[in-house]
PDB file of C-alpha atoms and ligand atoms in Angstrom:
ATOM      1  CA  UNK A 969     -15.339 -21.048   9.904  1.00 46.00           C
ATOM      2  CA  UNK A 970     -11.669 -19.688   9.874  1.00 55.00           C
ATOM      3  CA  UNK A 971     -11.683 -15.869  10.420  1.00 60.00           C
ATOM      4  CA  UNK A 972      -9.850 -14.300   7.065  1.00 85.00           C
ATOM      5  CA  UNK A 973      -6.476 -13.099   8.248  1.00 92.00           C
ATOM      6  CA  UNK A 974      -4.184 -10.288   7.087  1.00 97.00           C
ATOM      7  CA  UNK A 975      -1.085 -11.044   5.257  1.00 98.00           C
ATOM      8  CA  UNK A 976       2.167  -8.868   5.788  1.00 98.00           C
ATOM      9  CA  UNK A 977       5.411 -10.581   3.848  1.00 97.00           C
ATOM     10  CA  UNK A 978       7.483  -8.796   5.597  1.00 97.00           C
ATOM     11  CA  UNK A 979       7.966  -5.949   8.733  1.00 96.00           C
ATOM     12  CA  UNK A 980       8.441  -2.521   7.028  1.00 94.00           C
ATOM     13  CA  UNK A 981      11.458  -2.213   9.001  1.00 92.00           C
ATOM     14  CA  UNK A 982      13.503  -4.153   6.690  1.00 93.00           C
ATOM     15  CA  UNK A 983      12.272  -1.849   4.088  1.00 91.00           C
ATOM     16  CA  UNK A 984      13.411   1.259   6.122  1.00 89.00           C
ATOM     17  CA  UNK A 985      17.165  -0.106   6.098  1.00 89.00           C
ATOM     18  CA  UNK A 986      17.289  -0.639   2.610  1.00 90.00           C
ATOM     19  CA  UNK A 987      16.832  -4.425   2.815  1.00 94.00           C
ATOM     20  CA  UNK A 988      15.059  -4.083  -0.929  1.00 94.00           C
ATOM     21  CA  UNK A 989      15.322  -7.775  -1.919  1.00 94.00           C
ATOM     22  CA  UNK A 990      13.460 -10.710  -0.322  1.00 94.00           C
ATOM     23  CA  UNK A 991      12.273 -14.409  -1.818  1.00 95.00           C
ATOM     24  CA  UNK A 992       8.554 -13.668  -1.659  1.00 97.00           C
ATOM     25  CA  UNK A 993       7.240 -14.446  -5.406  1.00 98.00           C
ATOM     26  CA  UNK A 994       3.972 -13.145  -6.860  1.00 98.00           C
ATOM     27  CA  UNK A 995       2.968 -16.506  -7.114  1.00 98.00           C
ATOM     28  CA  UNK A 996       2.738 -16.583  -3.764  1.00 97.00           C
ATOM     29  CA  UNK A 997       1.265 -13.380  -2.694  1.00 98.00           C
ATOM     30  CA  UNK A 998      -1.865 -15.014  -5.000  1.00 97.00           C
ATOM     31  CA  UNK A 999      -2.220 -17.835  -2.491  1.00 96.00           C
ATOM     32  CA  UNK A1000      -2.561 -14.995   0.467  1.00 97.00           C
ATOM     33  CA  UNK A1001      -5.441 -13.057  -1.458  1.00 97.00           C
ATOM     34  CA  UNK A1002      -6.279 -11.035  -4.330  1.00 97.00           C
ATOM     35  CA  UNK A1003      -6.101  -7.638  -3.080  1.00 98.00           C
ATOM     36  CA  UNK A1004      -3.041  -5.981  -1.879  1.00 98.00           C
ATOM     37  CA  UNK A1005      -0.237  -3.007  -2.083  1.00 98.00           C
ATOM     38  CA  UNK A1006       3.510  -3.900  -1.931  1.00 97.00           C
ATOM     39  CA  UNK A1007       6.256  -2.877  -3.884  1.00 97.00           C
ATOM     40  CA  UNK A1008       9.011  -5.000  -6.002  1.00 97.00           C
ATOM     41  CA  UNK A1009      12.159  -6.069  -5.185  1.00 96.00           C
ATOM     42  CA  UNK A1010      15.051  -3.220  -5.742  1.00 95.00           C
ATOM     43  CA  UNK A1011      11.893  -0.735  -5.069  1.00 93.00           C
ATOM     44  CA  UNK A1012      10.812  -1.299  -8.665  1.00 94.00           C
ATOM     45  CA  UNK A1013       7.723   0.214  -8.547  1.00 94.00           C
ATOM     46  CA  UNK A1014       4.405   0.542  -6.844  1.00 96.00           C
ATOM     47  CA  UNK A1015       2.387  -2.503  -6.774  1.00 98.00           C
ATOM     48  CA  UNK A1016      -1.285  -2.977  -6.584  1.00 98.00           C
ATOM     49  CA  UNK A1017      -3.764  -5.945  -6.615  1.00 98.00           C
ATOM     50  CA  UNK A1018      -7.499  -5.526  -7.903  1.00 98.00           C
ATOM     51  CA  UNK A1019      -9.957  -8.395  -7.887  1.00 97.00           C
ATOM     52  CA  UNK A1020      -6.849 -10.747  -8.606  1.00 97.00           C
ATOM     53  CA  UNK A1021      -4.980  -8.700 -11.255  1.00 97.00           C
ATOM     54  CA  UNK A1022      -1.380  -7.390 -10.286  1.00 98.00           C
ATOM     55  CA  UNK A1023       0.304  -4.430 -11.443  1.00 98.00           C
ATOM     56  CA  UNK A1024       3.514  -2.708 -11.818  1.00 98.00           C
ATOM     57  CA  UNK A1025       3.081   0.637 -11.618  1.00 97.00           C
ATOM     58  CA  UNK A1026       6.580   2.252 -12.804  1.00 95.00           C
ATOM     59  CA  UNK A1027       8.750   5.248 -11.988  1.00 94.00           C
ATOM     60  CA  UNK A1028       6.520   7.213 -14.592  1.00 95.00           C
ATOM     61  CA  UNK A1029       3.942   6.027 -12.722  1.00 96.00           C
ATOM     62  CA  UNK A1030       2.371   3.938 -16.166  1.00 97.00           C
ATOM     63  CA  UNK A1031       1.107   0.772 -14.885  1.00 97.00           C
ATOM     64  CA  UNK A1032       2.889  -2.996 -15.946  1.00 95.00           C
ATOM     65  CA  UNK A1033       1.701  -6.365 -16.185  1.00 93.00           C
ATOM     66  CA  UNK A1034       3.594  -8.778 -13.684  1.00 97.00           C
ATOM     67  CA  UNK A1035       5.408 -12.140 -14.002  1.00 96.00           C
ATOM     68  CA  UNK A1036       4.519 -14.670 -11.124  1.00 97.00           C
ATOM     69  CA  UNK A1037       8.143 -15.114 -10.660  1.00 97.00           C
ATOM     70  CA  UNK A1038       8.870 -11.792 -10.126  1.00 97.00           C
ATOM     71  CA  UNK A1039       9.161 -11.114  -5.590  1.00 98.00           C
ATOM     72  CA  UNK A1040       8.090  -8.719  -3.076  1.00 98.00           C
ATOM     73  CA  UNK A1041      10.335  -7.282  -0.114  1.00 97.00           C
ATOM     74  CA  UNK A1042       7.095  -5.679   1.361  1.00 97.00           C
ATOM     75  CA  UNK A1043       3.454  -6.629   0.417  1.00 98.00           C
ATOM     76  CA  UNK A1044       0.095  -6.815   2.544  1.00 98.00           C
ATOM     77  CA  UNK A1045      -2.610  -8.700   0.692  1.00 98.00           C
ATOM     78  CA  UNK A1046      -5.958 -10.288   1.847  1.00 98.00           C
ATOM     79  CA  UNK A1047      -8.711 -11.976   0.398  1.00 97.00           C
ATOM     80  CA  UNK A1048     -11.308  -9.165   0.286  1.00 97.00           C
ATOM     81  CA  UNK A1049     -14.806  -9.827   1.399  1.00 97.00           C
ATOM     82  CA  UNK A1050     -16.004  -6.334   2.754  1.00 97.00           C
ATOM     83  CA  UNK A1051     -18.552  -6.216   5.913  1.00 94.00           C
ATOM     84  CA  UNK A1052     -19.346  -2.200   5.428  1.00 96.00           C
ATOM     85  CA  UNK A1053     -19.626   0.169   2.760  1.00 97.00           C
ATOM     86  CA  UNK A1054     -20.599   3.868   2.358  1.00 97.00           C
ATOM     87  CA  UNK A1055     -20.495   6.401   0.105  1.00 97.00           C
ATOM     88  CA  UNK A1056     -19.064   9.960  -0.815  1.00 97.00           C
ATOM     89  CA  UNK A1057     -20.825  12.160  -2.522  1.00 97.00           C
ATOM     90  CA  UNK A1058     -19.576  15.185  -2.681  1.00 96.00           C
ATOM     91  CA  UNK A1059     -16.236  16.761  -3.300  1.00 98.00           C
ATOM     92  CA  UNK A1060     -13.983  16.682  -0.598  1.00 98.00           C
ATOM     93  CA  UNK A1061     -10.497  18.327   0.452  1.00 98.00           C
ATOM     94  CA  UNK A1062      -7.520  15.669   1.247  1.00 98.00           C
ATOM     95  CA  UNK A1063      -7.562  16.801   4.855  1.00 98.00           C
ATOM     96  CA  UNK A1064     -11.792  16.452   4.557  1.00 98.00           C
ATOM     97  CA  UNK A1065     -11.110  12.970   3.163  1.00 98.00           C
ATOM     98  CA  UNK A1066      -9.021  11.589   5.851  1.00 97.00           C
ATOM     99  CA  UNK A1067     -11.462  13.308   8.342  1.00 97.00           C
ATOM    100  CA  UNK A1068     -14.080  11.138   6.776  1.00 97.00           C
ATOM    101  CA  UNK A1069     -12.144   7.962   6.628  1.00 97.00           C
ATOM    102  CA  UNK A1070     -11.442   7.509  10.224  1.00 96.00           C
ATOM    103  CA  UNK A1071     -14.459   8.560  11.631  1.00 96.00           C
ATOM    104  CA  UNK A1072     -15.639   5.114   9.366  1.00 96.00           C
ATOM    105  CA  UNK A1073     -14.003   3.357  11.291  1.00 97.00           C
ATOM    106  CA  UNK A1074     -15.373   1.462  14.037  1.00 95.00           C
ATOM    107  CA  UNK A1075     -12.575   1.378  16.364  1.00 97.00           C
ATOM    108  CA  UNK A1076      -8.727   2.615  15.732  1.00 97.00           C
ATOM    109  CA  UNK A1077      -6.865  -0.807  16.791  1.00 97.00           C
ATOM    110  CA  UNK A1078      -7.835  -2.686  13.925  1.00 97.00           C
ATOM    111  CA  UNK A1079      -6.452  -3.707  10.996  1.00 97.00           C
ATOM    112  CA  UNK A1080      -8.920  -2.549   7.869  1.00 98.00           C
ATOM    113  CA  UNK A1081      -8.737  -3.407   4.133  1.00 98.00           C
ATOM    114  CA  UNK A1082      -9.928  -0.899   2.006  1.00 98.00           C
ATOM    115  CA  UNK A1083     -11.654  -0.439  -1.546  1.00 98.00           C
ATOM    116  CA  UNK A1084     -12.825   3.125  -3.037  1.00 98.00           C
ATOM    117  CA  UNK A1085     -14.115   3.183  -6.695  1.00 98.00           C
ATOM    118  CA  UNK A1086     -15.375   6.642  -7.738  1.00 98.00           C
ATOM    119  CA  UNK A1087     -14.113  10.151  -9.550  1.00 98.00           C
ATOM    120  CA  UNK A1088     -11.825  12.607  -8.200  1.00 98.00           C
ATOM    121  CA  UNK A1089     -11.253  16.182  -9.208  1.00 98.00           C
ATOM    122  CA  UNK A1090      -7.291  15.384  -8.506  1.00 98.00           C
ATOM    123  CA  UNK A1091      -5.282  12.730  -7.673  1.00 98.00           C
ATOM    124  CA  UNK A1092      -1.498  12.674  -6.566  1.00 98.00           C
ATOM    125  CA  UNK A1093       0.735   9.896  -6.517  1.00 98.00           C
ATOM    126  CA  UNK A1094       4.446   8.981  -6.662  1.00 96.00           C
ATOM    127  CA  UNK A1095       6.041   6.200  -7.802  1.00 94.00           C
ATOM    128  CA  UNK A1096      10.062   5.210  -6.644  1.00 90.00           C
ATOM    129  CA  UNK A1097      12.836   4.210  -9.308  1.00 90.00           C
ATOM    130  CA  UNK A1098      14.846   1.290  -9.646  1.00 91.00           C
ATOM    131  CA  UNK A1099      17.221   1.172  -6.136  1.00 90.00           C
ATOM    132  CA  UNK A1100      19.690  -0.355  -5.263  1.00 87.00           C
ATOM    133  CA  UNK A1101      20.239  -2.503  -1.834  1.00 85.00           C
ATOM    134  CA  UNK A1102      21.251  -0.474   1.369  1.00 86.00           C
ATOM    135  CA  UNK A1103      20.382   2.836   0.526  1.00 86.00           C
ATOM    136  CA  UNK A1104      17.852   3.906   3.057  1.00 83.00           C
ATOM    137  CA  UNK A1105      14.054   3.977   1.974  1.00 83.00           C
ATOM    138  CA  UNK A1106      14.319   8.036   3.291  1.00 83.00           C
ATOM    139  CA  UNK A1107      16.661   8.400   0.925  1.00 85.00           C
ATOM    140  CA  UNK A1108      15.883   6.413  -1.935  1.00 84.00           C
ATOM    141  CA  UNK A1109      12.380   8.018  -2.125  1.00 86.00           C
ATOM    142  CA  UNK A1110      13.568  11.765  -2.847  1.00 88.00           C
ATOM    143  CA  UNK A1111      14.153  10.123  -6.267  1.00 88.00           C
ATOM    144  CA  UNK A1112      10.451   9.727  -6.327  1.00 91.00           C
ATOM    145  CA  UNK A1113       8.721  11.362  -9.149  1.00 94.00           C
ATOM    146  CA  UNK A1114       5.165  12.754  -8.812  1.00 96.00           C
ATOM    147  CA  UNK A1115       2.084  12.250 -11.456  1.00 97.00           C
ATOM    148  CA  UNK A1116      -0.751  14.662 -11.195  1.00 98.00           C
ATOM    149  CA  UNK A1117      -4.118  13.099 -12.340  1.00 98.00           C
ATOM    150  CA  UNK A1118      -7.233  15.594 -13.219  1.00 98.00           C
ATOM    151  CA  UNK A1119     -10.983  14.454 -13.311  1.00 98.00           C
ATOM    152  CA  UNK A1120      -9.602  11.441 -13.410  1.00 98.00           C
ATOM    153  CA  UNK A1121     -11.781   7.753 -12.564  1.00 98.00           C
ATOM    154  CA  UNK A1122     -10.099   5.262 -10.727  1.00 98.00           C
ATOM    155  CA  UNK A1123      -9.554   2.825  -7.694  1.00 98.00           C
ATOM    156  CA  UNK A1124      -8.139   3.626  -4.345  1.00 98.00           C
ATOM    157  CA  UNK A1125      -6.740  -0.137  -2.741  1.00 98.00           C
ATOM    158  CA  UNK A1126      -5.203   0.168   0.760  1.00 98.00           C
ATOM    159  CA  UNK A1127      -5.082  -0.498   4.477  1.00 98.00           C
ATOM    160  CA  UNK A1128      -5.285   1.321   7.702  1.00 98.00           C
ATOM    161  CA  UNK A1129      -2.670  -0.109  10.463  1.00 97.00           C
ATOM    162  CA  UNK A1130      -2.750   0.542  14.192  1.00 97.00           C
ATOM    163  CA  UNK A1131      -0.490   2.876  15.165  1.00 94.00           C
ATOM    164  CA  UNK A1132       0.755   0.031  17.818  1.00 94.00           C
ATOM    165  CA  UNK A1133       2.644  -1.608  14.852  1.00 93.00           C
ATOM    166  CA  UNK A1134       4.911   1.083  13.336  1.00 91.00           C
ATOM    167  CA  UNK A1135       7.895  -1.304  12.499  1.00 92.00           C
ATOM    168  CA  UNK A1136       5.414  -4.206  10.916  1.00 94.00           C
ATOM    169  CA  UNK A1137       3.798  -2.021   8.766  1.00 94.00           C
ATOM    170  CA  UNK A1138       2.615   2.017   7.785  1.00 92.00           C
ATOM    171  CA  UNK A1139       0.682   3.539  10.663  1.00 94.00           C
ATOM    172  CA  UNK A1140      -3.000   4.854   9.491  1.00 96.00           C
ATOM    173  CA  UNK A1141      -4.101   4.616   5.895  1.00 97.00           C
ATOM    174  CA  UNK A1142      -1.919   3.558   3.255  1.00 97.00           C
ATOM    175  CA  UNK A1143      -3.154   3.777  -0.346  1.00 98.00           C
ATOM    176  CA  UNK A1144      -2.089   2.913  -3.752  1.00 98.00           C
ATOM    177  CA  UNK A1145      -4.249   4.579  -6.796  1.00 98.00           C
ATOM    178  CA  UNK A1146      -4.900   3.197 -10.289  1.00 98.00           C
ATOM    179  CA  UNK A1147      -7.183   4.296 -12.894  1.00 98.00           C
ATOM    180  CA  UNK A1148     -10.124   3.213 -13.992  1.00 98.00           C
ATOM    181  CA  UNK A1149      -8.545   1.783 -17.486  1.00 98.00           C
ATOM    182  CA  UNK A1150      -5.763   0.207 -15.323  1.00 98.00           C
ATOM    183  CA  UNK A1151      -3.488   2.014 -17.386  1.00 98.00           C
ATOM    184  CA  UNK A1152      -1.701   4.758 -15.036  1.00 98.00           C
ATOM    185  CA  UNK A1153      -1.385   5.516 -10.962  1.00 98.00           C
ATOM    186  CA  UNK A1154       1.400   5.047  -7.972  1.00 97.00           C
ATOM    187  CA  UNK A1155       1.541   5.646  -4.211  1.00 97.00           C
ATOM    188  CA  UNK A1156      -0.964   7.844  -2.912  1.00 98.00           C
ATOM    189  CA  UNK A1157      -0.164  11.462  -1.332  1.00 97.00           C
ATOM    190  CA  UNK A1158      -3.491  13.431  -1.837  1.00 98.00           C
ATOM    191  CA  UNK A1159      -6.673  13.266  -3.975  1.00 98.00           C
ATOM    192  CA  UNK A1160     -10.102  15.371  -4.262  1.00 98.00           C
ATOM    193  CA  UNK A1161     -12.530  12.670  -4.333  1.00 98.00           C
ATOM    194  CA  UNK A1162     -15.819  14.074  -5.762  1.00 98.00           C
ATOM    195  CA  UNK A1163     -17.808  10.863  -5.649  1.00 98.00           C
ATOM    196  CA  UNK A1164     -17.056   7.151  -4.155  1.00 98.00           C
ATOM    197  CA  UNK A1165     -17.949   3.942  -3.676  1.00 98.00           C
ATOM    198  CA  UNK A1166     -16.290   2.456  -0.204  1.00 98.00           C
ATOM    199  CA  UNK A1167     -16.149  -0.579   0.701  1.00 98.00           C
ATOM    200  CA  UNK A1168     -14.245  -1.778   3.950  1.00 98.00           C
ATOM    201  CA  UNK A1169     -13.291  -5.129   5.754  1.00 97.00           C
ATOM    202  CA  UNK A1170     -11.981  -5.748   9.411  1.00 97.00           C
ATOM    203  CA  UNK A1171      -9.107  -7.873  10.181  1.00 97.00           C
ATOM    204  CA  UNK A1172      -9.034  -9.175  13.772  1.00 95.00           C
ATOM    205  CA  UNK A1173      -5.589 -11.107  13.081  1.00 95.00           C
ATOM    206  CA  UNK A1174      -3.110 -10.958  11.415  1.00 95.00           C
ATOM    207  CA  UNK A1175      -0.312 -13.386   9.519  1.00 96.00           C
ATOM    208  CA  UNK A1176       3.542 -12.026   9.060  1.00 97.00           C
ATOM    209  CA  UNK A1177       6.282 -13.704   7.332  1.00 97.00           C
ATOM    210  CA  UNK A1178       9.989 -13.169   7.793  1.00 97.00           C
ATOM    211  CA  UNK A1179      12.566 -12.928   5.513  1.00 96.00           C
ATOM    212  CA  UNK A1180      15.223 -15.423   5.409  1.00 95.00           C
ATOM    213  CA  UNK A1181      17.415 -13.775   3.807  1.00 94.00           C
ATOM    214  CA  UNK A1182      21.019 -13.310   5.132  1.00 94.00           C
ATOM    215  CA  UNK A1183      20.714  -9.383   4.982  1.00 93.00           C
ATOM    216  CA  UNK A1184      17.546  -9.652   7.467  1.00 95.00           C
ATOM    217  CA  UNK A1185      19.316 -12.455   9.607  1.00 95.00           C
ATOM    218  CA  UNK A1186      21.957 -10.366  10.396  1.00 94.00           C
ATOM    219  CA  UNK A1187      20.072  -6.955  10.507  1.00 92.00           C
ATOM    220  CA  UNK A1188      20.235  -4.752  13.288  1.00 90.00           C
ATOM    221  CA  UNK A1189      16.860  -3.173  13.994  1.00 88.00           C
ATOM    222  CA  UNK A1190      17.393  -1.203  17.479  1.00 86.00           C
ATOM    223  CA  UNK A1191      16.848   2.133  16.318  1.00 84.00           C
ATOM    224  CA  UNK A1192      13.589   3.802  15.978  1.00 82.00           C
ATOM    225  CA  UNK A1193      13.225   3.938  12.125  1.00 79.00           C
ATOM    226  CA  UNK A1194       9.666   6.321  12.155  1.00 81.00           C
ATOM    227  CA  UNK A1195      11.001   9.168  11.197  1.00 83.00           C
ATOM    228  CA  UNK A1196      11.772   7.880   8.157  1.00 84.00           C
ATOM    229  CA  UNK A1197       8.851   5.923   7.806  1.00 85.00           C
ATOM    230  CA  UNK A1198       6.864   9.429   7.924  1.00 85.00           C
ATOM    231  CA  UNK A1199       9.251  10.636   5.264  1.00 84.00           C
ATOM    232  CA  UNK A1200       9.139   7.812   3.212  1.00 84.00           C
ATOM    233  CA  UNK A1201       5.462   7.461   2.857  1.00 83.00           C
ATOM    234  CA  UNK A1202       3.877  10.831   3.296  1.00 82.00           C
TER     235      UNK A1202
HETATM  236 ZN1   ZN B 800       2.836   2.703  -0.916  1.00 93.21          ZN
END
């Protein structure tokens, strides 16, 4: 039986140096699995993949239905089939949370796909605007604009990276939130979760496209972009 693999459509580098637009389609992050986190190309959003369904979640944060022909300059999707689960249930700080979440896993140097299902007492996410090519991703995201959720349901869909991989993709847990009526959520920078169902998957490989666009063939990528990556995604 073939091992499921992790898909990456593209190293988070490219991201980093404003490289915002890339060929990957929709239509083809489906064929790589029906759970993921990306974005859009031009930054147009936070995207996030549930049992199948995509969605645009916009600047505001208010969550889109999205066109198969519409493409990805960053995604990492996988066809979910979780090996471990647990639960929390009781409320728990952020810096509680993320205590919790790595002591789950089994060893650091893994790739993990993650699903949480539950309530949380609070729930912060951001969502970037519209942006144009070139402008770094450090820069681009102090146009961010936050959404605070209360006693709010909802998903939490994500992955935890090695901290080996920096330029492929975020270090250490990256989440994107939606609610439970799939109506509202964004990139995740805290939450309170009070109760939650967690289900996780290992990934011993891993599959990574490259871009072929003209922008990334002639990129330079010699400096050490995680700085910004930190301030980007944090
Ligand atoms: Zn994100």
């Amino acid at each position: 039986m073939m091992q499921s693999m992790l898909y990456i459509s593209s190293p988070i580098n490219a991201l980093l140096e404003g490289l915002y637009r890339d060929d990957i389609t929709i239509d083809t992050l489906k064929e790589k699995g029906n759970f993921g986190i990306g974005t859009f190309n031009n930054l147009d959003g936070e995207m996030i993949v549930l049992n199948g369904s995509f969605f645009q979640l916009d600047v505001d944060g208010n969550a889109r239905p999205v066109e198969g022909d519409m493409k990805t300059p960053f995604a990492t999707m996988c066809h979910f089939k979780p090996t471990l689960e647990e639960k929390i249930t009781a409320l728990l700080s952020y810096a509680a949370f993320g205590e919790y979440l790595k002591r789950l896993l089994p060893s650091d140097n893994m790739f993990y796909a993650i699903h949480m299902a539950g309530r949380f007492q609070t729930v912060k996410t951001r969502s970037v605007p519209r942006t144009e090519n070139y402008q770094p991703l450090s820069e681009a995201t102090e146009h961010q604009k936050i959404r605070h959720f209360q006693n709010v349901e909802g998903h939490l869909v994500g992955f935890y990276t090695p901290a080996f991989v920096p330029s492929v993709s975020v270090p250490g847990f990256h989440f994107h939130f939606i609610d439970k009526s799939f109506s509202a959520g964004g990139h995740l920078l805290s939450c309170e979760p009070e109760y939650l169902d967690i289900h996780l998957q290992i990934f011993f490989s891993m599959e990574l496209t490259l871009p072929k666009t003209l922008d990334y063939l002639t990129a330079s990528f010699v400096r050490d972009a995680r700085k910004d990556l930190e301030k980007a995604e944090r």
